[in-house]
Short mmCIF file of C-alpha atoms and ligand atoms in Angstrom, two decimals:
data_model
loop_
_atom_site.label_atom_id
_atom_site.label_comp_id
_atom_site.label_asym_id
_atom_site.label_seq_id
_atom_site.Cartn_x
_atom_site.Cartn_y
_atom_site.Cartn_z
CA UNK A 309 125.20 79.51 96.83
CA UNK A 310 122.20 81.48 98.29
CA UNK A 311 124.06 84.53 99.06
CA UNK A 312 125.34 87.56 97.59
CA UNK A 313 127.87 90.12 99.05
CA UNK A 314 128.43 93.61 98.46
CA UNK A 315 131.52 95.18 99.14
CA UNK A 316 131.98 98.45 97.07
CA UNK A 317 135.63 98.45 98.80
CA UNK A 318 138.28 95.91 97.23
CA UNK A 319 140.40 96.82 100.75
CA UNK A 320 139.94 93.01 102.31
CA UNK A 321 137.72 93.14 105.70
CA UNK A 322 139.01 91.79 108.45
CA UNK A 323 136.77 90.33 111.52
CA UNK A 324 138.31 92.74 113.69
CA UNK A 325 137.47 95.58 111.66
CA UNK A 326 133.90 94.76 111.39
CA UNK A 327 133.58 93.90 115.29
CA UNK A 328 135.18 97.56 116.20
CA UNK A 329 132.83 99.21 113.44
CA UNK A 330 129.56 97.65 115.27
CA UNK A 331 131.50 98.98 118.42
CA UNK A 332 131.48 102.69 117.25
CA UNK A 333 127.90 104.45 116.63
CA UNK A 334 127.23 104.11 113.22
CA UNK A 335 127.78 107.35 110.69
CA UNK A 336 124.88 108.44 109.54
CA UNK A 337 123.51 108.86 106.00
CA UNK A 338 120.29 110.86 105.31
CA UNK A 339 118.72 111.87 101.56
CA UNK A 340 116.96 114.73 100.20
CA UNK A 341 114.28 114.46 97.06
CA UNK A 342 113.76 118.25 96.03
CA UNK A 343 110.55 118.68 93.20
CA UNK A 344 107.30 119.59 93.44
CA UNK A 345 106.62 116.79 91.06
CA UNK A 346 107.81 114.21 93.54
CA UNK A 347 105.87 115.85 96.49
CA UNK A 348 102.75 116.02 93.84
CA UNK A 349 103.40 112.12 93.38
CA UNK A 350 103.28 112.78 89.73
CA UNK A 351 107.43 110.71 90.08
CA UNK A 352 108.61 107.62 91.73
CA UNK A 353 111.74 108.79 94.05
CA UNK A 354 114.12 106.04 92.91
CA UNK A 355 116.91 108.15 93.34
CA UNK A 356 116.45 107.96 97.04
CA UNK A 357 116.38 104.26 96.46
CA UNK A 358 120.04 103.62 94.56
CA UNK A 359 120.87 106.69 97.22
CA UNK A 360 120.37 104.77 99.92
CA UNK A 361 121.78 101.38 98.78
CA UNK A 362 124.49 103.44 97.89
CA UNK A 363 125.34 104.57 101.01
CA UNK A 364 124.38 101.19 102.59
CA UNK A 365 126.87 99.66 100.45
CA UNK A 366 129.66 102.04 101.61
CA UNK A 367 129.17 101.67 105.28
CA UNK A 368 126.74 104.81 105.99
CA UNK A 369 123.45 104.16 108.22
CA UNK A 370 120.62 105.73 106.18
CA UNK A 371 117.96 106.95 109.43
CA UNK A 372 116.19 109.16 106.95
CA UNK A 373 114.48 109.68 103.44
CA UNK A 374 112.98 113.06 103.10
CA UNK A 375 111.49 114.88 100.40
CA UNK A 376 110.82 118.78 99.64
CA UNK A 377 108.58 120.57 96.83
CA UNK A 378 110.76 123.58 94.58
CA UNK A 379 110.12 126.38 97.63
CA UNK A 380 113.39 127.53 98.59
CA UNK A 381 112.52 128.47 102.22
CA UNK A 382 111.45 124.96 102.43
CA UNK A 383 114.69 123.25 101.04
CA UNK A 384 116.55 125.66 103.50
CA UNK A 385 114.48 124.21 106.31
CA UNK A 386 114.79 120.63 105.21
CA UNK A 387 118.78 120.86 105.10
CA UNK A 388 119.20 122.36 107.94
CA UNK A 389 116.72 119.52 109.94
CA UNK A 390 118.39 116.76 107.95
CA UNK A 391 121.68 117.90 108.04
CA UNK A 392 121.32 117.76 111.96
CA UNK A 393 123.39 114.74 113.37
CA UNK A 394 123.94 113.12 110.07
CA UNK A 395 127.88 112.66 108.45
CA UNK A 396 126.53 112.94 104.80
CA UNK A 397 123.53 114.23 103.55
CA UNK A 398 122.63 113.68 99.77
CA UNK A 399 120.68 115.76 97.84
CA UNK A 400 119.20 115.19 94.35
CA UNK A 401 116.99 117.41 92.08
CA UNK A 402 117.06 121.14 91.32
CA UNK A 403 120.05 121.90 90.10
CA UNK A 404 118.92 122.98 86.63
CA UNK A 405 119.20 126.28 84.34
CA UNK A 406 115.57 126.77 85.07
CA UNK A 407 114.04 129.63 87.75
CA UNK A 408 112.49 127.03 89.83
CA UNK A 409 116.10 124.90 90.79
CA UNK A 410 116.66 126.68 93.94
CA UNK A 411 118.71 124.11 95.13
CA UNK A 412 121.79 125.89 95.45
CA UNK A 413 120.42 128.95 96.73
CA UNK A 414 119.51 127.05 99.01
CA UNK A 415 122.03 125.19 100.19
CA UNK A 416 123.99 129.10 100.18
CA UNK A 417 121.12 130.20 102.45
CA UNK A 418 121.35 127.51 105.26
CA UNK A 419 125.07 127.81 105.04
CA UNK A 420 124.61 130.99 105.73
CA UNK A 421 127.03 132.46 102.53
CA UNK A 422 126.62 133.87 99.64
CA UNK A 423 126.71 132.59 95.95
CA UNK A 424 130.27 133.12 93.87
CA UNK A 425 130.60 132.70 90.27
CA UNK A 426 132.97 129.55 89.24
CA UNK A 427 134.77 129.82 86.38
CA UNK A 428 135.86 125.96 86.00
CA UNK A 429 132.35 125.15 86.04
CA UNK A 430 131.18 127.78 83.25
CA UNK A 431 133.92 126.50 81.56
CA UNK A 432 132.52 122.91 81.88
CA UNK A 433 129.26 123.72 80.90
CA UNK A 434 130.28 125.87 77.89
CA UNK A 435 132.55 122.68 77.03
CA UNK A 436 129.66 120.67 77.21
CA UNK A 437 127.57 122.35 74.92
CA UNK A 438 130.18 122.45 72.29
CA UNK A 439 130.76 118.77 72.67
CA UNK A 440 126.72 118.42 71.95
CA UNK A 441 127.18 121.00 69.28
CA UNK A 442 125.66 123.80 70.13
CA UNK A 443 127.45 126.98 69.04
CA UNK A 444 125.51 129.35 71.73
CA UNK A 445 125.56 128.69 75.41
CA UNK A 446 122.01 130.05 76.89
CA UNK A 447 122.41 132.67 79.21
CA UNK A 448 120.53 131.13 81.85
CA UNK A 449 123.07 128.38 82.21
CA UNK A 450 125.20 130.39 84.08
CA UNK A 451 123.26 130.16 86.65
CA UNK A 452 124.37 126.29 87.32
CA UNK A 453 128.61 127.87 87.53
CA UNK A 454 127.33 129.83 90.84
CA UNK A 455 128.53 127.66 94.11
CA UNK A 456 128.01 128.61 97.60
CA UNK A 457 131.54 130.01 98.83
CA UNK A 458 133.36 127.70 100.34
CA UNK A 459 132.03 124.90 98.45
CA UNK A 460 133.51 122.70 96.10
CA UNK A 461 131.93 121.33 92.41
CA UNK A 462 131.62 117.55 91.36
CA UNK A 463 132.10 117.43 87.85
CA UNK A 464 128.59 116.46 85.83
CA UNK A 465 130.11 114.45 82.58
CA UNK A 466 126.90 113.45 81.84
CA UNK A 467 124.95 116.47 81.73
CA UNK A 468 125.58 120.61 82.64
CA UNK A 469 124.70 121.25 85.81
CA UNK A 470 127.98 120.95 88.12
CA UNK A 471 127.34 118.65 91.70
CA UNK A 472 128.50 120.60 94.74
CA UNK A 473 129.95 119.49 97.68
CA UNK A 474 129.81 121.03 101.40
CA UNK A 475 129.92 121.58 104.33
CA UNK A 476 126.95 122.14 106.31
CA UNK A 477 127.40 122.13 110.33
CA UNK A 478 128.99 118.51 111.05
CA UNK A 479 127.41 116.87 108.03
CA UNK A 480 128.47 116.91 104.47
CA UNK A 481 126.48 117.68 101.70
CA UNK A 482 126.51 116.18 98.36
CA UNK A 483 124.07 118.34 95.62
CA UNK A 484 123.68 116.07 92.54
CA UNK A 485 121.24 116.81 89.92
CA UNK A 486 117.42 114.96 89.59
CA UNK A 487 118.13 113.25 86.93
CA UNK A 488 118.84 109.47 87.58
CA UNK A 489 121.51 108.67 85.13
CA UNK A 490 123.74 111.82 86.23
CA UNK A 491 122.69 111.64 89.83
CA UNK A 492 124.16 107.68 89.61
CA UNK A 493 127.32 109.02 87.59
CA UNK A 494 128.23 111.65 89.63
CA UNK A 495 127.87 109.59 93.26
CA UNK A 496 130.48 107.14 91.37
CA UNK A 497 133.05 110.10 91.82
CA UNK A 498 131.83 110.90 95.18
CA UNK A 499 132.70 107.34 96.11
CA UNK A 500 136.25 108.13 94.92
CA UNK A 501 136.49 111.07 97.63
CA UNK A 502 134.78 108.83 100.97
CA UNK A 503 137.78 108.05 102.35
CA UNK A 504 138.81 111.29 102.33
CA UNK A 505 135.66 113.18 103.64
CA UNK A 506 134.85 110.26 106.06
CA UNK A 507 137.90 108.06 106.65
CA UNK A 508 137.15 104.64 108.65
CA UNK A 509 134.02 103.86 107.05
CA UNK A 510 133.06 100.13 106.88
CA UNK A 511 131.01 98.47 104.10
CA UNK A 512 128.75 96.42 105.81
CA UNK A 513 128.62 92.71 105.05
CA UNK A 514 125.34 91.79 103.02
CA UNK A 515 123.91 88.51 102.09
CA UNK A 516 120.55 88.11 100.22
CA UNK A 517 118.62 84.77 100.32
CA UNK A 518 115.97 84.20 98.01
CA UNK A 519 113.02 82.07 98.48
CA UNK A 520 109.46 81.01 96.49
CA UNK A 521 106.37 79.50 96.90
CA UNK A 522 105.79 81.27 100.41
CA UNK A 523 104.27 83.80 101.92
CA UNK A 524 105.32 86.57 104.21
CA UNK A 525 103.50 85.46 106.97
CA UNK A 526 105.05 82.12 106.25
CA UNK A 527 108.27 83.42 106.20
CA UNK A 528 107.20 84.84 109.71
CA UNK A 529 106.52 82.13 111.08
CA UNK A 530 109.62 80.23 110.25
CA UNK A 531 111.71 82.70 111.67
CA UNK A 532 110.11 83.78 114.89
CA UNK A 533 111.79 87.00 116.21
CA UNK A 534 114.32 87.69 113.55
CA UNK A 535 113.00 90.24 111.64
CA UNK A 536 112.84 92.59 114.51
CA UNK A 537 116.59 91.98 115.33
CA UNK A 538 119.04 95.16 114.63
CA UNK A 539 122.66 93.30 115.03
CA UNK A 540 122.47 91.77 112.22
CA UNK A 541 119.42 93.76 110.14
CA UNK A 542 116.67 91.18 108.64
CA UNK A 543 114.50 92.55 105.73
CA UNK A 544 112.07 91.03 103.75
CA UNK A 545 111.01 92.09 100.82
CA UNK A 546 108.21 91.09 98.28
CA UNK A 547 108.37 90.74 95.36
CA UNK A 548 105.68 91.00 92.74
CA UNK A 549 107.72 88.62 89.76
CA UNK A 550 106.96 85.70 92.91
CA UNK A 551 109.79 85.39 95.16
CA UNK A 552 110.74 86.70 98.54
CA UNK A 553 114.50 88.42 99.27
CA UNK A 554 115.89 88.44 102.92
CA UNK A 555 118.38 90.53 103.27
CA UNK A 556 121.12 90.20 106.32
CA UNK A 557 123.46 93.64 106.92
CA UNK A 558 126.03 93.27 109.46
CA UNK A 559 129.10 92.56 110.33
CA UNK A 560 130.65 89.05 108.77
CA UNK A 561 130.40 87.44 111.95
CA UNK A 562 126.23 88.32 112.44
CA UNK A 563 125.81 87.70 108.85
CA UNK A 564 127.24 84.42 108.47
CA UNK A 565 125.48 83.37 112.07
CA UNK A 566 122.04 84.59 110.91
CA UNK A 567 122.37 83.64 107.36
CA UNK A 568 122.92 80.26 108.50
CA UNK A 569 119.69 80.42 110.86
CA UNK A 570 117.74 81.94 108.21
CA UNK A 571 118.83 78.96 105.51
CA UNK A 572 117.99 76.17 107.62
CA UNK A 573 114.53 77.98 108.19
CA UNK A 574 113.95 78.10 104.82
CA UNK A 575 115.67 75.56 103.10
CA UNK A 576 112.62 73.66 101.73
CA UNK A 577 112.02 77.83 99.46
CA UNK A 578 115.07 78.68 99.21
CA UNK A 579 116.05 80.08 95.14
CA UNK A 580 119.61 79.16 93.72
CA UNK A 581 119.55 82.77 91.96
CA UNK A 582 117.95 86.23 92.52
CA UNK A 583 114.39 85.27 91.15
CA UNK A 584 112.32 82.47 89.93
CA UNK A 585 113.18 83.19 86.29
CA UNK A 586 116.99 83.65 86.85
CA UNK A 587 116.37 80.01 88.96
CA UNK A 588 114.73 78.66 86.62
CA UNK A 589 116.83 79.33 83.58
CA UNK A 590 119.81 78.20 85.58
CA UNK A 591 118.35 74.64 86.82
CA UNK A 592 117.09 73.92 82.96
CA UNK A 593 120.78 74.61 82.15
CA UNK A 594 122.18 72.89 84.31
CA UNK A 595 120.25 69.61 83.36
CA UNK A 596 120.54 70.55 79.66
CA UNK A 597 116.66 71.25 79.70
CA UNK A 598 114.61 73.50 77.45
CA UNK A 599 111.82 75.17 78.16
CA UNK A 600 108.47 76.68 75.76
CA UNK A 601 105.53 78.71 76.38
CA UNK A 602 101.51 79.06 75.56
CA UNK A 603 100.10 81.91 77.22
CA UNK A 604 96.78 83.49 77.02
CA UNK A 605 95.81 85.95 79.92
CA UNK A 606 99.38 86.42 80.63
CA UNK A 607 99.83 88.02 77.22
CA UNK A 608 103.70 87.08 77.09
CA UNK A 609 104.55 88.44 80.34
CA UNK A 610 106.41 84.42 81.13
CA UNK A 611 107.86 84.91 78.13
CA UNK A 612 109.39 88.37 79.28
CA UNK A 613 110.40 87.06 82.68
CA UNK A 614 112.00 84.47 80.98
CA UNK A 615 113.74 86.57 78.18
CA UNK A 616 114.57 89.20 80.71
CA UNK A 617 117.58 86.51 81.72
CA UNK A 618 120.79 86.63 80.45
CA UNK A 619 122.17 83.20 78.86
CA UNK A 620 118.29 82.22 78.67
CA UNK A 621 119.10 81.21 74.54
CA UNK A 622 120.19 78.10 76.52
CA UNK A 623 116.94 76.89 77.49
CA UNK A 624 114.25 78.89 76.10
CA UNK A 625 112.68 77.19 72.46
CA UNK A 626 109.67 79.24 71.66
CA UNK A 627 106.26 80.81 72.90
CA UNK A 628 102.79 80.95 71.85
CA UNK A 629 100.49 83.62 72.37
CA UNK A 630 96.96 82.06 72.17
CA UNK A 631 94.44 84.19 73.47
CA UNK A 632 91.84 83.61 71.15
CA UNK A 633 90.08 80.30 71.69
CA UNK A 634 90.67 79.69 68.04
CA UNK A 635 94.02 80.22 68.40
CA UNK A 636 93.88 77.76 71.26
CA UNK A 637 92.33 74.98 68.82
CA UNK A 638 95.11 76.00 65.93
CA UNK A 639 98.14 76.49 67.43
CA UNK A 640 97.54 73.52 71.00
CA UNK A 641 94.90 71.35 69.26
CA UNK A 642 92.70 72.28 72.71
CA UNK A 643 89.39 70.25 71.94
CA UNK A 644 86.29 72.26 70.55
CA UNK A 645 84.14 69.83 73.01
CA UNK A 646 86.70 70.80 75.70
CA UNK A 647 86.47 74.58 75.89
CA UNK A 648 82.34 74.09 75.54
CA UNK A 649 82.26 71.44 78.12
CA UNK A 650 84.58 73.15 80.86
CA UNK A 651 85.27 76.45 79.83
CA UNK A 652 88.59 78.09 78.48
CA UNK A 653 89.68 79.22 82.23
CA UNK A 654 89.54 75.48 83.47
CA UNK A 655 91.96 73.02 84.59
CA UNK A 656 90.95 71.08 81.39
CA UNK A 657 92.19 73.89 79.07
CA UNK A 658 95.26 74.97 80.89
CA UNK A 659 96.76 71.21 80.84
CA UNK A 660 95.40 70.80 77.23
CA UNK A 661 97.39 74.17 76.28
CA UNK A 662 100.25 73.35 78.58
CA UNK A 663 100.28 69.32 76.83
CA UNK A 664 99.06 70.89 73.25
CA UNK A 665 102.44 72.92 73.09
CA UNK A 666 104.66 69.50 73.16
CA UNK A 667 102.67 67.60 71.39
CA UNK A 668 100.13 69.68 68.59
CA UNK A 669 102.78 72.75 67.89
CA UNK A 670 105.75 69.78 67.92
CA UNK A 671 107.48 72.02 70.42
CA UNK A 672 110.64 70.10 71.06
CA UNK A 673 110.75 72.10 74.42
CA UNK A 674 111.31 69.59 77.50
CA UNK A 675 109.20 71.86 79.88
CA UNK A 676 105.64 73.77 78.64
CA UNK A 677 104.28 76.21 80.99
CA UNK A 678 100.83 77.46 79.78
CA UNK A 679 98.51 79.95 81.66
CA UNK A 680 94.54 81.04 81.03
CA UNK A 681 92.40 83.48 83.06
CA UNK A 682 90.10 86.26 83.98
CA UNK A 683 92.58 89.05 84.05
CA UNK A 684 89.57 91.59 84.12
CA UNK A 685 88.20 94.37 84.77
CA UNK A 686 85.63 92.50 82.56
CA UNK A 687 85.02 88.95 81.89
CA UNK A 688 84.06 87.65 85.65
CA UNK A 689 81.34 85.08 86.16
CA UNK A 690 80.40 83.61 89.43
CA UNK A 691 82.14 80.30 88.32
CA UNK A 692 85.77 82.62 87.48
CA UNK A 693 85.34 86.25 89.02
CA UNK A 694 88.02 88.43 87.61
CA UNK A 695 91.96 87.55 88.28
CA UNK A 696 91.12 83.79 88.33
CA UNK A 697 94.44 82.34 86.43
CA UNK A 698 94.72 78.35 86.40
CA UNK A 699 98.24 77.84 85.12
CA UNK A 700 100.26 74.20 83.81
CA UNK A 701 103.04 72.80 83.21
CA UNK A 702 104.02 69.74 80.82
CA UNK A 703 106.60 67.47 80.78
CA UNK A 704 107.34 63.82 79.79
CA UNK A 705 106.05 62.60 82.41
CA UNK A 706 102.39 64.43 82.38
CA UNK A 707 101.04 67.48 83.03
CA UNK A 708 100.14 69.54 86.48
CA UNK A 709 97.70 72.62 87.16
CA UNK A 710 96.91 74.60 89.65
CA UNK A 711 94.57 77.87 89.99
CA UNK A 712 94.99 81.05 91.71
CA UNK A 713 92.44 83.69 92.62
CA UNK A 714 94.44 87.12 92.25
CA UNK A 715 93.74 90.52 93.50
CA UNK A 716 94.30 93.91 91.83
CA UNK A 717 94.20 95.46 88.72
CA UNK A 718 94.32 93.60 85.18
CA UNK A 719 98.64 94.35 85.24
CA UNK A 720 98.73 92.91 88.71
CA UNK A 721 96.71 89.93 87.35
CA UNK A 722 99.05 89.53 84.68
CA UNK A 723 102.24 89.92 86.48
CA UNK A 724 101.46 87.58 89.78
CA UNK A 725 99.56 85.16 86.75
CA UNK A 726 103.18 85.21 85.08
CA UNK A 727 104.49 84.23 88.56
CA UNK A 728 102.64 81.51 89.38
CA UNK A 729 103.65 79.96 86.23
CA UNK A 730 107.00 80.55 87.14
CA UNK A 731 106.58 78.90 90.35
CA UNK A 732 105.02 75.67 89.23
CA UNK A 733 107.22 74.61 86.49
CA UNK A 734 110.18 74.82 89.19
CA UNK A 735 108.65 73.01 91.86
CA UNK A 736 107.82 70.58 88.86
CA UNK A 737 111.63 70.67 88.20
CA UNK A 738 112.24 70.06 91.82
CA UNK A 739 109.97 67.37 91.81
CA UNK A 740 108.12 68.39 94.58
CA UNK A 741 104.14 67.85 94.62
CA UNK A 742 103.10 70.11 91.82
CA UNK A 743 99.20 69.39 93.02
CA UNK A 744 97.59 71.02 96.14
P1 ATP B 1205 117.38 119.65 85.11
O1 ATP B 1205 116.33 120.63 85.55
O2 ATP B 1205 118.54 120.27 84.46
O3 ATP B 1205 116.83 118.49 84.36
P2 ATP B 1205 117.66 119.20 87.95
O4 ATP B 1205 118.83 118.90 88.81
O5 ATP B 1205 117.00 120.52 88.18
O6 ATP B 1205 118.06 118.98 86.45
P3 ATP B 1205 115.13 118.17 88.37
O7 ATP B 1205 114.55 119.29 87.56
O8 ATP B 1205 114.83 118.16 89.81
O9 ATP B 1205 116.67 118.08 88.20
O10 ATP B 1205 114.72 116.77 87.75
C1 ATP B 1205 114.90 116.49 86.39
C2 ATP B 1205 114.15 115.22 86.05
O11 ATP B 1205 114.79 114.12 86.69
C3 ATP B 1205 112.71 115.20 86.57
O12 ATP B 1205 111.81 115.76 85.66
C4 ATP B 1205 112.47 113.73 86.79
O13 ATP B 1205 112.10 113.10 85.58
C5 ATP B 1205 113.84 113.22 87.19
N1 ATP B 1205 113.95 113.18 88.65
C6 ATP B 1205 114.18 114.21 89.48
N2 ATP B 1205 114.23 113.84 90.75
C7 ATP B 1205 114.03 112.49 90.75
C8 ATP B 1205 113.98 111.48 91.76
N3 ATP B 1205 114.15 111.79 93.04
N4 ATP B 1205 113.77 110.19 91.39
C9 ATP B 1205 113.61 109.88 90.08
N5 ATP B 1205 113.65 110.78 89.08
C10 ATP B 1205 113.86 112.06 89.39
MG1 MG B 1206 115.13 121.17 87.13
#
């Protein structure tokens, strides 16, 4: 099964349901990143990113991911330009103890009322800090009880700083602190209240596909036109660990049509699971195959793809980390004549590392995966400039190699090194020609 659906709603869909909701305009969903540290890029805004899967997920059209430093007169301006049009607006960040959260005031200003004391929520907080034990309740925690009149609180059971919900122009407006794991706990009760505030909402339909060992452009070219279509949405997405993800959002009717398309387009790439590691793990299970490592420039990283799978004690036997070329002779029984006559980044080495693992270490692993290279900044020659990575894979029937010339940093080396190997002990386990 190459797909996966999301449906945050256990209400079953029916096709007339989804063909009246692509009928309507869609409601839109717009976010709001308040801190100066996310406008200084000194933080990654991944709560916009669960925000707006989020609110994907529940039916919302996202047209809009905006961000604001701590100013208040510029968090008054950016709700009241976001809030324009949109059915819900949600806000993260700034609702701390501290003098720069403005976020409320805020929110109070554009609404155009004041600021009121609530006494649930200083109740809340004051409960919280007992529950952490803390006998005295800073003063300058009361600022997070003040709400702008006519608002309502979300309770924060993860942390002290109440959520407020309201209601500014046509939109509604969700406040939820910055941090992540009470930002993510506190849209879980929001989600609980959606049919309320916006009643008729319908989670879209969404099927992922997965494919490897092409590009983008590939991918383009294999599916002439659909990435640009709207009824049904097509993304693509790369992704660094080596596999591609289309996504499909749409009704069930559009999704199932274009899913369809999209699989016989890609059938010869398509993944079985969300990943080459998850893929792999699951096809070695599946034929009762195990699977070992010996990695050098990689520095474990196939290893931590690998482990990063749950279930992988099914398959995975052991892993080397030879990065010395005397660990290379110890542990793989790579040839002293070998290493001086090609090299230790060579197509010789990696399928005496890859072979060495079955045989020298007495792995009894049915698949070794090896990998050695330049992952720089230093250690380029003319012969294997920086980010050259020649990876192999053993089996009982031989061994294969290939090399890849990779560009970036020494992480990026490692990480798309760790991915190749990946991809060439599956396409070994799909049989498919290993060499180019
Ligand atoms: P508090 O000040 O009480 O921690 P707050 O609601 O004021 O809560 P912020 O001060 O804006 O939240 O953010 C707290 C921390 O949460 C930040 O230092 C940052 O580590 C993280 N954070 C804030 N906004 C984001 C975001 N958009 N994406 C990811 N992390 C964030
Ligand atoms: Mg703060």
């Amino acid at each position: 099964m190459n797909t996966a659906r999301r449906q945050p709603s256990k209400r079953p869909r029916t096709q007339r349901a989804s063909a009246a909701a692509s009928a309507t305009p869609p409601r839109l969903g717009r976010i709001l990143s308040i801190g100066d540290e996310l406008v200084l890029g000194r933080c990654v805004d991944t709560n916009a990113a669960h925000i707006a899967r989020w609110m994907t997920d529940h039916g919302l059209r996202v047209d809009g991911v905006s961000q604001v430093g701590d100013a208040q007169h510029e968090i008054v301006a950016a709700l009241a330009r976001v809030s324009q049009g949109a059915s819900l607006v949600v806000v993260s960040g700034g609702l701390g103890p501290t003098e720069d959260d403005r976020t409320r005031h805020a929110l109070a200003a554009a609404m155009g009322v004041e600021l009121v004391h609530d006494e649930a929520s200083w109740r809340d907080i004051q409960a919280y800090f007992t529950r952490a034990g803390v006998t005295r309740v800073p003063e300058v925690n009361r600022r997070q009880a003040l709400l702008p009149r006519s608002a309502a609180i979300i309770t924060n059971r993860e942390g002290t700083a109440p959520g407020i919900l309201a209601r500014l122009g046509e939109a509604y407006v969700v406040c939820t602190p910055g941090v992540p794991h009470e930002m993510v706990a506190m849209l879980g009760q929001v989600s609980q209240r959606l049919p309320r505030l916006l009643p008729g909402l319908t989670p879209p339909v969404i099927s992922e596909l997965w494919c490897s060992g092409l590009g983008e452009s590939t991918a383009q070219e294999l599916i002439p036109g659909l990435l640009t279509e709207r009824h049904p949405m097509v993304g693509i997405t790369v992704s660094e660990a080596g596999h591609l993800t289309l996504r499909v959002v749409g009704t069930s009717t559009e999704v199932a049509r274009r899913t369809r398309a999209l699989t016989r387009a890609l059938k010869r790439y398509l993944l079985p699971q969300a990943g080459l590691a998850m893929s792999l793990v699951a096809e070695l299970a599946r034929r009762r195959m195990t699977i070992a490592t010996a990695e050098s420039c990689t520095c474990g990283q196939v290893m931590a793809a690998l482990g990063a799978v749950s279930g992988v004690s099914r398959v995975l036997q052991e892993g080397l980390l030879t990065y010395s070329e005397s660990a290379k002779r110890r542990h793989l029984g790579v040839p002293p004549d070998l290493i001086a006559e090609h090299g230790v980044v060579s197509e010789a080495v990696a399928l005496a590392m890859a072979s060495g693992m079955r045989t020298c270490s007495q792995s009894q692993a049915d698949l070794c995966v090896a990998t050695t290279g330049v992952a720089g900044p230093l250690g380029g020659t003319s012969a294997n400039p920086v980010g050259t990575v020649w990876v192999a894979v053993a089996d009982a029937q031989g061994a294969v190699a290939r090399r890849h010339h990779i560009r970036g940093d020494r992480a990026r080396v490692q990480r798309r090194g760790a991915a190749y190997a990946l991809q060439l002990a599956w396409e070994r386990l799909q049989g498919s020609q290993a060499r180019r």
